[in-house]
Coordinates of C-alpha atoms and ligand atoms in Angstrom, one line a residue:
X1 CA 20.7 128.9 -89.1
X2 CA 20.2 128.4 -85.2
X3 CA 16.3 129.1 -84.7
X4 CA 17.4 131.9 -81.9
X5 CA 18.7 133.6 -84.8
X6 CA 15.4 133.9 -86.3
X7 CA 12.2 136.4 -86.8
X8 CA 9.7 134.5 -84.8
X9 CA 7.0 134.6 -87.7
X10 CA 8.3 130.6 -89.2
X11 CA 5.9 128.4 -90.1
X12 CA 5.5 124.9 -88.8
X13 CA 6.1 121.2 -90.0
X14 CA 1.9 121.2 -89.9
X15 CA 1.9 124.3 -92.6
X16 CA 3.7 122.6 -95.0
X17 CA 2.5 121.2 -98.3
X18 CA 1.7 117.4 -97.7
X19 CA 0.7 114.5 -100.0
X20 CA -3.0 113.4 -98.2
X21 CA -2.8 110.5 -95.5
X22 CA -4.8 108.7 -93.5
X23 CA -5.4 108.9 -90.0
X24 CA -2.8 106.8 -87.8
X25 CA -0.8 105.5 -91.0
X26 CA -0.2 108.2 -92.4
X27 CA 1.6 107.8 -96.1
X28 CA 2.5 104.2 -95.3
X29 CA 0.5 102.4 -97.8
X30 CA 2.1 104.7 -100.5
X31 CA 5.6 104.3 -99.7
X32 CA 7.3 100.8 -101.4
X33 CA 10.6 101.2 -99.6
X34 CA 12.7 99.7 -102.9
X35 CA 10.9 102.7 -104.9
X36 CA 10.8 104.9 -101.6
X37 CA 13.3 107.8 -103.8
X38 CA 10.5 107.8 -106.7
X39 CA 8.0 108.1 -104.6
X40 CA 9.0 110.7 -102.9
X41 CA 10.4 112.7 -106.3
X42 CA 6.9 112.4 -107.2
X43 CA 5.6 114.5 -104.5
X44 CA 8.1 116.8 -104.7
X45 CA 7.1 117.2 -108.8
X46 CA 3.5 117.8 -107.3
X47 CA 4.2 119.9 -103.8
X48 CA 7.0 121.7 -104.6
X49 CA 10.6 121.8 -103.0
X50 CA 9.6 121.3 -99.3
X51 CA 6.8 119.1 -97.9
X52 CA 6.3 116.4 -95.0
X53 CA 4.9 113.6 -95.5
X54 CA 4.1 110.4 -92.8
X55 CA 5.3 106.6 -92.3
X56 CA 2.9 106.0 -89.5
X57 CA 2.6 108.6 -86.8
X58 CA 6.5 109.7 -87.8
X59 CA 6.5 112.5 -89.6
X60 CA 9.2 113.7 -91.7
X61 CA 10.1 116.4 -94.2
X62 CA 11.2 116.4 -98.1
X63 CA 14.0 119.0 -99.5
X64 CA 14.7 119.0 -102.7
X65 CA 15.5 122.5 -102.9
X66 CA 19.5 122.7 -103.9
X67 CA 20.6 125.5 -101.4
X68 CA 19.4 124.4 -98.9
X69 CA 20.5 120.9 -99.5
X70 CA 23.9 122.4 -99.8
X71 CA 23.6 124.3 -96.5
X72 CA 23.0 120.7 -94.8
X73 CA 25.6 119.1 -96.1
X74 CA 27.7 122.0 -95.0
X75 CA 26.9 122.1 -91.8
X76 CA 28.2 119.2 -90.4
X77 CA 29.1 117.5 -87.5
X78 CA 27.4 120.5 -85.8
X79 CA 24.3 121.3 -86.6
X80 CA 23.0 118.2 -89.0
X81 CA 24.1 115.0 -88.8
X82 CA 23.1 111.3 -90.2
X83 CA 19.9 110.1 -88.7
X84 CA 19.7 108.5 -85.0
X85 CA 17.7 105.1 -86.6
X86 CA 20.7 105.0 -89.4
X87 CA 23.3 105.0 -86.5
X88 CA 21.1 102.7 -84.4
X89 CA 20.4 100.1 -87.3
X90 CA 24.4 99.9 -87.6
X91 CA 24.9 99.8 -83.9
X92 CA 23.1 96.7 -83.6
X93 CA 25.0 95.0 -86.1
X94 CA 27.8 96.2 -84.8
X95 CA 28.9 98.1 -87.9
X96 CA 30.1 101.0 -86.0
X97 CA 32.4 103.1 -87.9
X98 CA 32.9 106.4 -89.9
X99 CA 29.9 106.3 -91.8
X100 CA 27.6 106.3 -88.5
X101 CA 29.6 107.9 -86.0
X102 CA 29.3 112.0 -85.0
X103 CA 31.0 114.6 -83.3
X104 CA 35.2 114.1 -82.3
X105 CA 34.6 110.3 -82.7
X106 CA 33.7 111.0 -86.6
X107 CA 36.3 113.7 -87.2
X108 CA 39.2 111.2 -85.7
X109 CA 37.9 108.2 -87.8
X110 CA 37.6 110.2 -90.9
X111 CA 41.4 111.6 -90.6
X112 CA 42.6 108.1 -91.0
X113 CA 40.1 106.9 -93.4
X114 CA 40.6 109.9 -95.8
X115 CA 44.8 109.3 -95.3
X116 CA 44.0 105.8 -97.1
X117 CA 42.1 106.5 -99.5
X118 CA 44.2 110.0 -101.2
X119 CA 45.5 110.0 -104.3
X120 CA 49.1 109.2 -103.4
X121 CA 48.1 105.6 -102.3
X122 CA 46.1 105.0 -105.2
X123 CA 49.1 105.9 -107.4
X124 CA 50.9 103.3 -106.0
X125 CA 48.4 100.6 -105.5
X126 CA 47.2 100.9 -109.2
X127 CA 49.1 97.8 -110.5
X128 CA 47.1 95.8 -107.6
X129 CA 43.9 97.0 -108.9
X130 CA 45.1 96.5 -112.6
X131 CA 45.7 92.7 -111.7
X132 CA 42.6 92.6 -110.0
X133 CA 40.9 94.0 -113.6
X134 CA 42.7 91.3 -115.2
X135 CA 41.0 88.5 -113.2
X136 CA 37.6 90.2 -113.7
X137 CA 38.6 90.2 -117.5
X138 CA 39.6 86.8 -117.8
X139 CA 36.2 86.0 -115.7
X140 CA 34.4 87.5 -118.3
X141 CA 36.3 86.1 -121.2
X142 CA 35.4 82.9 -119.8
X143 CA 31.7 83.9 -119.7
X144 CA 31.9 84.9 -123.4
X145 CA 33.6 81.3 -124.4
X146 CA 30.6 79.5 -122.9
X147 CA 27.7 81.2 -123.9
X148 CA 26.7 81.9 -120.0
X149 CA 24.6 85.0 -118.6
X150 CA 26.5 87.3 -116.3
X151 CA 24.5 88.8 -113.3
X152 CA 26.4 92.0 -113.2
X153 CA 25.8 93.4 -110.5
X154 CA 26.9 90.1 -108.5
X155 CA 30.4 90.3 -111.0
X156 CA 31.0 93.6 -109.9
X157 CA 30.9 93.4 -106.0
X158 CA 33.3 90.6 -106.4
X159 CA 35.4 92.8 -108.4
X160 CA 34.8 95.9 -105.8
X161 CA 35.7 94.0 -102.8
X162 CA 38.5 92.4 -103.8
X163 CA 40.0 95.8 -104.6
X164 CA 39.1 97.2 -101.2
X165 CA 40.2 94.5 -99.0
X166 CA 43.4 95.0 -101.2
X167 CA 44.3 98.7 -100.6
X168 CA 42.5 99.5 -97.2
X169 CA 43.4 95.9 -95.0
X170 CA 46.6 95.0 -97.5
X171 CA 44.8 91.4 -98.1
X172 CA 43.7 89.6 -101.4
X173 CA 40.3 88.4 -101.5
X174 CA 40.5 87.3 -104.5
X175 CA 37.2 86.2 -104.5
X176 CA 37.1 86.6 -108.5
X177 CA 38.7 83.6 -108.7
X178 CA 36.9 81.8 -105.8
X179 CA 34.3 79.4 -106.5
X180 CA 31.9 78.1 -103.5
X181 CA 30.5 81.1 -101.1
X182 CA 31.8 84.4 -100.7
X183 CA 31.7 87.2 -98.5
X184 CA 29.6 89.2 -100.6
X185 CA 27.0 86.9 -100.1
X186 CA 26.7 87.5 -96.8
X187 CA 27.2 91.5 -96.9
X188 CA 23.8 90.9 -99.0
X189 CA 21.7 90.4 -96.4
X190 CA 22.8 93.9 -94.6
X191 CA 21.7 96.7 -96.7
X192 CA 18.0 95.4 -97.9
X193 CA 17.4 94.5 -93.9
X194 CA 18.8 98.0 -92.7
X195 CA 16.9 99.5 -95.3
X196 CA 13.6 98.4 -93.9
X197 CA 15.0 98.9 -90.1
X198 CA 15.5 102.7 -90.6
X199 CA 11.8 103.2 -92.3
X200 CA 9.9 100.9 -90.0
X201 CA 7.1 101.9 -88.0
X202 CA 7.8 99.9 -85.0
X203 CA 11.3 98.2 -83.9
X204 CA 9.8 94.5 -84.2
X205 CA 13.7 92.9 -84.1
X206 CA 14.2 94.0 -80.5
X207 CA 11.4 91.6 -79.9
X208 CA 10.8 88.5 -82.4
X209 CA 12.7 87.8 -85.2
X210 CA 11.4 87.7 -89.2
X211 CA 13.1 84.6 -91.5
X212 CA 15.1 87.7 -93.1
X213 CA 16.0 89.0 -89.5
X214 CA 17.3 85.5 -88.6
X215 CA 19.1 85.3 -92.5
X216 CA 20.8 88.3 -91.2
X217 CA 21.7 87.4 -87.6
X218 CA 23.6 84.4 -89.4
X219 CA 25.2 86.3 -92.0
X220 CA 26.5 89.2 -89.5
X221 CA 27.7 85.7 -87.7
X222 CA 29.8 84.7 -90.9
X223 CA 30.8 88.7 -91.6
X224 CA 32.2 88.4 -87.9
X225 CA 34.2 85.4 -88.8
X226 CA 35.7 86.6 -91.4
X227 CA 36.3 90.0 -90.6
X228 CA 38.4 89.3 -87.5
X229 CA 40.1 86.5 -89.2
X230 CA 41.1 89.6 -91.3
X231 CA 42.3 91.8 -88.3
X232 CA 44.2 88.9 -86.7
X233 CA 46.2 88.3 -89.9
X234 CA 47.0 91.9 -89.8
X235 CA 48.1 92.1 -86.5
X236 CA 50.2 89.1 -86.8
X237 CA 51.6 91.1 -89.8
X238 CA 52.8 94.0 -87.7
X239 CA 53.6 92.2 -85.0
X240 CA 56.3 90.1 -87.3
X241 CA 57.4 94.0 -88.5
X242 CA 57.3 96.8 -85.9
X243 CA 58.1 98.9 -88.3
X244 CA 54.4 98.8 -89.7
X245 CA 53.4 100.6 -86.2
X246 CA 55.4 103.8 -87.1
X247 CA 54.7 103.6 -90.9
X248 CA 51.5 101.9 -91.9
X249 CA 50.7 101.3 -95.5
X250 CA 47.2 100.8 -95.2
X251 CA 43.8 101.8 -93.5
X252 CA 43.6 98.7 -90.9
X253 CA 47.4 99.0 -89.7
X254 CA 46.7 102.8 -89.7
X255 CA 44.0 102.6 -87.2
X256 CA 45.5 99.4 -85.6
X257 CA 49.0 101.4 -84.9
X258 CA 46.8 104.3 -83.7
X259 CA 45.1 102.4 -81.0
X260 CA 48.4 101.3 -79.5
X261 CA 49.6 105.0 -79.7
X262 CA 49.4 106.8 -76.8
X263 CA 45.9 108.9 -76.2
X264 CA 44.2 107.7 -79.2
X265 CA 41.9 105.9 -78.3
X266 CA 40.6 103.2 -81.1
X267 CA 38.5 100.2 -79.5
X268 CA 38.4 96.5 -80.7
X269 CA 34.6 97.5 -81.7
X270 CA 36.0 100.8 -83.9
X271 CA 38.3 98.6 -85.7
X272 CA 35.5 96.0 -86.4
X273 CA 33.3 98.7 -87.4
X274 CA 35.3 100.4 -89.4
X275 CA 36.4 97.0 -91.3
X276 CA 32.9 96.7 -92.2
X277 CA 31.7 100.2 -92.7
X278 CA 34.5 100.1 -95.7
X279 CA 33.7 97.1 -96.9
X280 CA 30.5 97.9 -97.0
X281 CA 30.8 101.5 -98.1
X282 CA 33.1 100.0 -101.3
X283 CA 30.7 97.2 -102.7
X284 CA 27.2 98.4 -103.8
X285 CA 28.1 101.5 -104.5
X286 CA 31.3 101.5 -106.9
X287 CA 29.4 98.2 -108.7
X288 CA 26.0 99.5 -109.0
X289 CA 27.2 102.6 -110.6
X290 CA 29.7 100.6 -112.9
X291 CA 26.5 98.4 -113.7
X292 CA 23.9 101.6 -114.5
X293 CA 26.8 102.9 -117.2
X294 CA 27.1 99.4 -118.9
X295 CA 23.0 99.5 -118.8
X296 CA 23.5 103.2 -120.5
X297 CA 26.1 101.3 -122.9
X298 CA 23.5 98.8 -123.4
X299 CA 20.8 101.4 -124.5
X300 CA 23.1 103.4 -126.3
X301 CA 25.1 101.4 -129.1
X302 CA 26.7 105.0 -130.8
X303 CA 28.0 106.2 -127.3
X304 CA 29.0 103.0 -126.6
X305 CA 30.8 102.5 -130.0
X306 CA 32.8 106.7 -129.1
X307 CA 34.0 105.1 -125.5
X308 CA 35.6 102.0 -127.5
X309 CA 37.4 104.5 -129.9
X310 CA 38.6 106.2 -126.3
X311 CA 39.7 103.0 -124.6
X312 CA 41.2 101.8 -128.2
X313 CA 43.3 104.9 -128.7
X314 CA 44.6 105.1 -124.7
X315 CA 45.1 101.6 -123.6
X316 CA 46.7 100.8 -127.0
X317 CA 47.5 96.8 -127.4
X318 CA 46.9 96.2 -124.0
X319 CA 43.2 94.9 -122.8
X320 CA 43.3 96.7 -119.2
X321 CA 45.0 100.5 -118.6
X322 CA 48.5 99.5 -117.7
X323 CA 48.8 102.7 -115.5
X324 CA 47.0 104.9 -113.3
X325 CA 47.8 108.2 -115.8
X326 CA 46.3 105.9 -118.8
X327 CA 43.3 105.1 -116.7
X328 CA 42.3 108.9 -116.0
X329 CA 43.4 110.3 -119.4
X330 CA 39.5 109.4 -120.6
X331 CA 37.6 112.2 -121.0
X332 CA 34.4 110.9 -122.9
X333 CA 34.3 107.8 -120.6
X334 CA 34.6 110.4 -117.5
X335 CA 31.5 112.2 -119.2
X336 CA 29.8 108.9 -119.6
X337 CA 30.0 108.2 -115.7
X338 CA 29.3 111.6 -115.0
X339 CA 26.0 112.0 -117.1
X340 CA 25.3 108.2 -115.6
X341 CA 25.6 108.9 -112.1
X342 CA 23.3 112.3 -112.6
X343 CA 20.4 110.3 -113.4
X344 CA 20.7 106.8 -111.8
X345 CA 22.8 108.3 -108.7
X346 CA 23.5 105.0 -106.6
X347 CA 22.0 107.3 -103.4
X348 CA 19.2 109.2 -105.2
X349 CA 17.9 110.2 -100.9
X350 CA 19.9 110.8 -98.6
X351 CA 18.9 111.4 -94.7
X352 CA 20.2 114.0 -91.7
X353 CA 18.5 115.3 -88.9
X354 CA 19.3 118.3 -86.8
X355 CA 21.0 118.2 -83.7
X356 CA 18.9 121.4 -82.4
X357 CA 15.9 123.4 -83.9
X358 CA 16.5 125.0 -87.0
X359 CA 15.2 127.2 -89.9
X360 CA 14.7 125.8 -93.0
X361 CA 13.0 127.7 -95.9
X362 CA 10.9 129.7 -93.7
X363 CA 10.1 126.6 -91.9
X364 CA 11.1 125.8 -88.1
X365 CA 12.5 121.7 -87.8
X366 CA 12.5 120.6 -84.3
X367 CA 15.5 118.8 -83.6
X368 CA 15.4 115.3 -84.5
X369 CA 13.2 115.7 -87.6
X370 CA 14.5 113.2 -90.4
X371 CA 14.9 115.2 -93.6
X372 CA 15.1 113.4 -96.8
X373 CA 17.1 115.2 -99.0
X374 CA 16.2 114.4 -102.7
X375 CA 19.6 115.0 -104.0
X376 CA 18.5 113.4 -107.7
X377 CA 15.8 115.6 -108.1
X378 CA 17.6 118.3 -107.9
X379 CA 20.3 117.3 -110.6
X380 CA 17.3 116.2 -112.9
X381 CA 15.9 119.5 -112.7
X382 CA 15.7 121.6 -115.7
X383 CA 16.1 124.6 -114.2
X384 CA 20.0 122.8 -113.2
X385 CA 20.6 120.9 -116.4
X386 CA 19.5 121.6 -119.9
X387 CA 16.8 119.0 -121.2
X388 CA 18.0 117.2 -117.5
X389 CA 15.9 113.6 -118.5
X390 CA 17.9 112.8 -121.7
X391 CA 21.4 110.8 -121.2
X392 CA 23.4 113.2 -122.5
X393 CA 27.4 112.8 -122.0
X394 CA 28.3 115.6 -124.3
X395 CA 27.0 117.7 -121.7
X396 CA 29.9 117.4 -119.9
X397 CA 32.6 117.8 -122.8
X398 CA 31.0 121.4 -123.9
X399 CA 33.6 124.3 -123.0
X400 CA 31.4 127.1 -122.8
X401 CA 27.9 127.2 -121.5
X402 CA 24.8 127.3 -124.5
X403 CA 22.5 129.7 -124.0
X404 CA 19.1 128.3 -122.5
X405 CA 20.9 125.1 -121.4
X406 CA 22.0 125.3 -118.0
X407 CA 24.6 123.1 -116.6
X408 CA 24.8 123.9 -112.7
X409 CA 27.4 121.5 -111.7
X410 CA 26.9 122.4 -108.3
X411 CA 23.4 120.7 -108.3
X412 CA 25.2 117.3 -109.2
X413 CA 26.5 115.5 -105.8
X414 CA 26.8 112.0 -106.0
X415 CA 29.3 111.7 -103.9
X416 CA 27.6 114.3 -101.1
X417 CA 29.7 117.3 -100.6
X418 CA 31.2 119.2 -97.6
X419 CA 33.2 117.7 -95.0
X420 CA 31.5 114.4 -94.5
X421 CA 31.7 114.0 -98.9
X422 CA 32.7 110.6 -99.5
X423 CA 36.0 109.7 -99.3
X424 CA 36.2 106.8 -101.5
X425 CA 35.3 109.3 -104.3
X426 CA 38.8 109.1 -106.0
X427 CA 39.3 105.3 -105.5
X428 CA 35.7 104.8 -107.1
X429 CA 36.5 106.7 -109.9
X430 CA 39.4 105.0 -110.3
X431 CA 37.7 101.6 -110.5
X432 CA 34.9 103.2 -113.2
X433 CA 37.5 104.3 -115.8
X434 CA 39.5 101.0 -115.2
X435 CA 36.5 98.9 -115.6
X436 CA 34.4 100.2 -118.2
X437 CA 37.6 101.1 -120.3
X438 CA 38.4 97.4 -119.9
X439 CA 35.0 96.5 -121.1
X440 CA 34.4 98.6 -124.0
X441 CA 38.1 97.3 -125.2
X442 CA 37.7 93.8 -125.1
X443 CA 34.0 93.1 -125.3
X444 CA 30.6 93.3 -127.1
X445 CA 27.6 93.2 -124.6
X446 CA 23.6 92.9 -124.6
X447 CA 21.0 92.3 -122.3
X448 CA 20.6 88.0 -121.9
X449 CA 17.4 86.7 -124.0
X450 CA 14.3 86.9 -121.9
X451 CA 15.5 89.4 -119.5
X452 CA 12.8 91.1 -117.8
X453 CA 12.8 94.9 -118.2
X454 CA 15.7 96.6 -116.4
X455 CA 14.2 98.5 -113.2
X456 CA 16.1 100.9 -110.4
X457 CA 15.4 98.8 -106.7
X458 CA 16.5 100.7 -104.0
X459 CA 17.9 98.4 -101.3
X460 CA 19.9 101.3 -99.0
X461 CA 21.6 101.8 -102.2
X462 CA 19.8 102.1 -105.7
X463 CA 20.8 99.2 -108.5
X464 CA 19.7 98.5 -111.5
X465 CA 17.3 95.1 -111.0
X466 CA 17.3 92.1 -113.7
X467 CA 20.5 93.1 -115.1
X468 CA 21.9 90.4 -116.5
X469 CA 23.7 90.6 -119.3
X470 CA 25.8 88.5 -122.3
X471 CA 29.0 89.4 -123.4
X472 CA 31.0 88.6 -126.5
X473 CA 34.6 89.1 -127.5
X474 CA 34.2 92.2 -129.9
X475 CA 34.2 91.8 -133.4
X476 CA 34.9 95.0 -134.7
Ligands
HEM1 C1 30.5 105.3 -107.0 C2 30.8 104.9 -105.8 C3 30.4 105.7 -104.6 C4 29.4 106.5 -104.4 C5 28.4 107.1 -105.4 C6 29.4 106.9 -103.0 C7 28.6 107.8 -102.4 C8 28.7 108.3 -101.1 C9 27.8 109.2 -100.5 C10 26.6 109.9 -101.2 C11 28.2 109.4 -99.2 C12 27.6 110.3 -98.2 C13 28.3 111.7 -98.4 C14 27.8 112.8 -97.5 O1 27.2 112.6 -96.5 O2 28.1 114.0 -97.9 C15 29.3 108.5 -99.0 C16 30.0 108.4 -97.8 C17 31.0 107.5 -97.6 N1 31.6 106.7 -98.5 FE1 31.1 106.6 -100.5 N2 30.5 106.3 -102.4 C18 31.1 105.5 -103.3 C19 32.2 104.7 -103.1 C20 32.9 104.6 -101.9 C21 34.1 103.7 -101.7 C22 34.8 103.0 -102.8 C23 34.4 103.8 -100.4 C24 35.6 103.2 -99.7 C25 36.1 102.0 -99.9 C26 33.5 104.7 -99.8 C27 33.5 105.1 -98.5 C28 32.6 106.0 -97.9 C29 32.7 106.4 -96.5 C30 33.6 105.8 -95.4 C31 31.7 107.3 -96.3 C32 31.3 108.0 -95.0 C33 32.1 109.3 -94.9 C34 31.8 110.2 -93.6 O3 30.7 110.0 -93.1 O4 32.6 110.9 -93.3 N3 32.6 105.1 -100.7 N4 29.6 107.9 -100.2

């Protein structure tokens, strides 16, 4: 709500509850920015569902109430929108693209993106994927022969890549089968570094750089490389077949043709951006969620042993889901990414600011205040979901509510919601089913000996840290 719109008795940023601080600092020397989401849950557990709290003299609030959560999600590009530092951090890596961008820029980088990603191309782009889950099967079986650890996390972005590059630029990676360095190695470096960028107190990188600021000035070099060694080929592509102008058949000839169409107007630098953003936007997210549900597979040998009877009775003889229909016709596996991703959500935060003052649960937020949204909380709460700590897939199976066990599906948004929700939701999905089924058909799988204690590390996005794993062909 527009704060002209409002009875002039709101309370200010100052009146809200506030974990205690100390002078100049602030909350700085509470806040461990790879446990930043716990820390901040915490508060919300002891100051209720809206509070600021300080990372030197910035201060910024915490929402974890689910309405209005909702309403900010909602309101977009208008009056919210992602925060200034976010967009800066990218900006100066030049990873301009959907993801950062606002206003008629966003909305005409979104049309294309969201034409890419729909249903209809994953239909016919499954079998591509399905080879692709062959090579990381074959990777794995190869693993199991030798007795070796798997870091799966690492696995999985090679695996998540490979399928993006694939269906949004139309090029095979195949970085599965690659030995020596690949690009995920680089891409790394980008999401721990932005991750401190956007909290810091003061923007020391305009001025000296760190060893990890220099780490990630060569890495972006490398990205760069490789990235428009990608949008040449593609050009060259279209250039050898007009026709690709009028009828693209993926994201990067989509937004290529479009910059050469009349009064669109797509730079070199949105293209780039964009080629990154995805790339980016694809890895850690799709493998750190596959990665917390083999941890939940790990931990939970009887749910593990109900999704093998699933993938056994749908894929039949064959080790991967030979169609897109087999792939999505697994209902206890979709219950067991749904109950994972509702409590080790790959973005547990996320961040917006207002683009003018506004009224927020009796509260009026200048423009420009960063509001953490605690999106996790509120899908952990128990006043949302029945006994909402306990890992319980069945949950999402039951047809009619129990009494005294409330399952608000609206407080569950992994994916965000309204119209900047993501729009790799689908093509995620699709990768989840296809690579767990896959798992849970063709292999047994522990944690390695020694391994430290599984931890979530939030690095942008949250993973599971230390999970490395040994896998065995199944013997029953
Ligand atoms: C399990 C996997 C994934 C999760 C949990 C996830 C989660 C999210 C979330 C929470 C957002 C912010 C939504 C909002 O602000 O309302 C987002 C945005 C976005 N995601 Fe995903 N994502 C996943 C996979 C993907 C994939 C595979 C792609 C594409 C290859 C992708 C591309 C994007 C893009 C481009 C945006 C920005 C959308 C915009 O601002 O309009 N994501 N994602």
């Amino acid at each position: 709500m527009n704060i002209a719109a409002t009875p002039s008795t709101l309370r200010e940023i100052a009146d809200m509850p506030a974990p205690k601080g100390l002078p100049l600092f602030g909350n700085l020397f509470e806040i461990d920015l790879n446990h930043f989401h716990q820390v901040l849950e915490r508060w919300a557990d002891q100051l209720g569902p809206v509070y600021s709290f300080a990372i030197g003299p910035r201060r910024m609030v915490a929402l974890a109430d689910p309405e209005a959560m909702k309403r900010m999600f909602r309101e977009r590009p208008d009056t919210f929108r992602r925060t200034r530092r976010l967009a800066d951090a990218l900006a100066e890596m030049r990873f301009t693209g959907v993801f950062s961008a606002e206003g008629e820029t966003w909305r005409r980088q979104r049309k294309l993106v969201a034409m890419a990603l729909n249903t209809a191309h994953l239909k016919s782009f499954y079998p591509s994927m399905r080879t692709t889950t062959e090579r990381l099967l074959a990777r794995w079986q190869r693993a199991a022969r030798d007795g070796a650890d798997v870091d799966l996390c690492a696995d999985l972005m090679r695996y998540t890549v490979d399928v993006t590059t694939q269906l949004a630029f139309g090029i095979d990676f195949n970085t599965l089968e690659t030995e020596g360095p690949v690009i995920q190695q680089k891409l790394d470096k980008v999401f721990p570094v932005l991750n401190s960028r956007i909290n810091a107190v003061f923007p020391y990188w305009r001025h000296f750089r760190l060893p990890r600021d220099r780490q990630l000035d060569a890495a972006l070099a490398d990205i760069q490389v490789r990235v428009n060694a990608i949008i040449a080929d593609v050009r060259a592509r279209m250039a050898a077949d007009p026709a690709l102008y009028e009828a693209p058949t993926n994201f990067l000839e989509a937004i290529i043709a479009a910059k050469e169409a009349e009064g669109i107007e797509f730079s070199d630098d949105d293209i780039y951006g964009n080629v990154c953003t995805l790339l980016l936007a694809g890895e850690d997210t799709t493998a750190n969620t596959i990665a917390w549900a083999v941890n939940f597979f790990i931990e939970q040998p009887a749910l593990f042993a109900r999704a093998r009877a699933e993938a056994d009775a749908v894929l039949g003889d064959s080790p991967v889901a030979t169609d897109v229909d087999k792939a999505g016709d697994l209902p206890f596996i979709e219950a067991f990414y749904n109950e994972t991703m509702r409590l080790k959500p790959v973005a547990p935060i996320n961040a917006m600011e207002p683009l003018e003052d506004v009224e927020l649960m009796g509260y009026r937020i200048p423009r420009g205040t960063v509001i953490m949204m605690l999106t996790r909380h509120m899908a952990t709460d128990e006043a949302r979901f029945g006994h909402a700590k306990t890992f319980d897939p069945d949950r999402w199976l039951r047809e009619a509510p129990v009494a005294g066990c409330p399952h608000d599906t609206s407080a569950y948004v992994p994916f965000g919601t309204g119209p900047r929700f993501c729009p790799g939701r689908n093509l995620a999905l699709l990768e989840i089913r296809t690579v767990l089924s896959m798992l849970c058909r063709n292999f047994d799988v522990r944690l390695a000996p020694g391994t430290p204690p599984v931890e979530e590390h939030l690095a942008f996005t949250m993973m599971p840290r230390n999970l490395t794993v040994r896998l065995t062909a199944r013997t029953n």
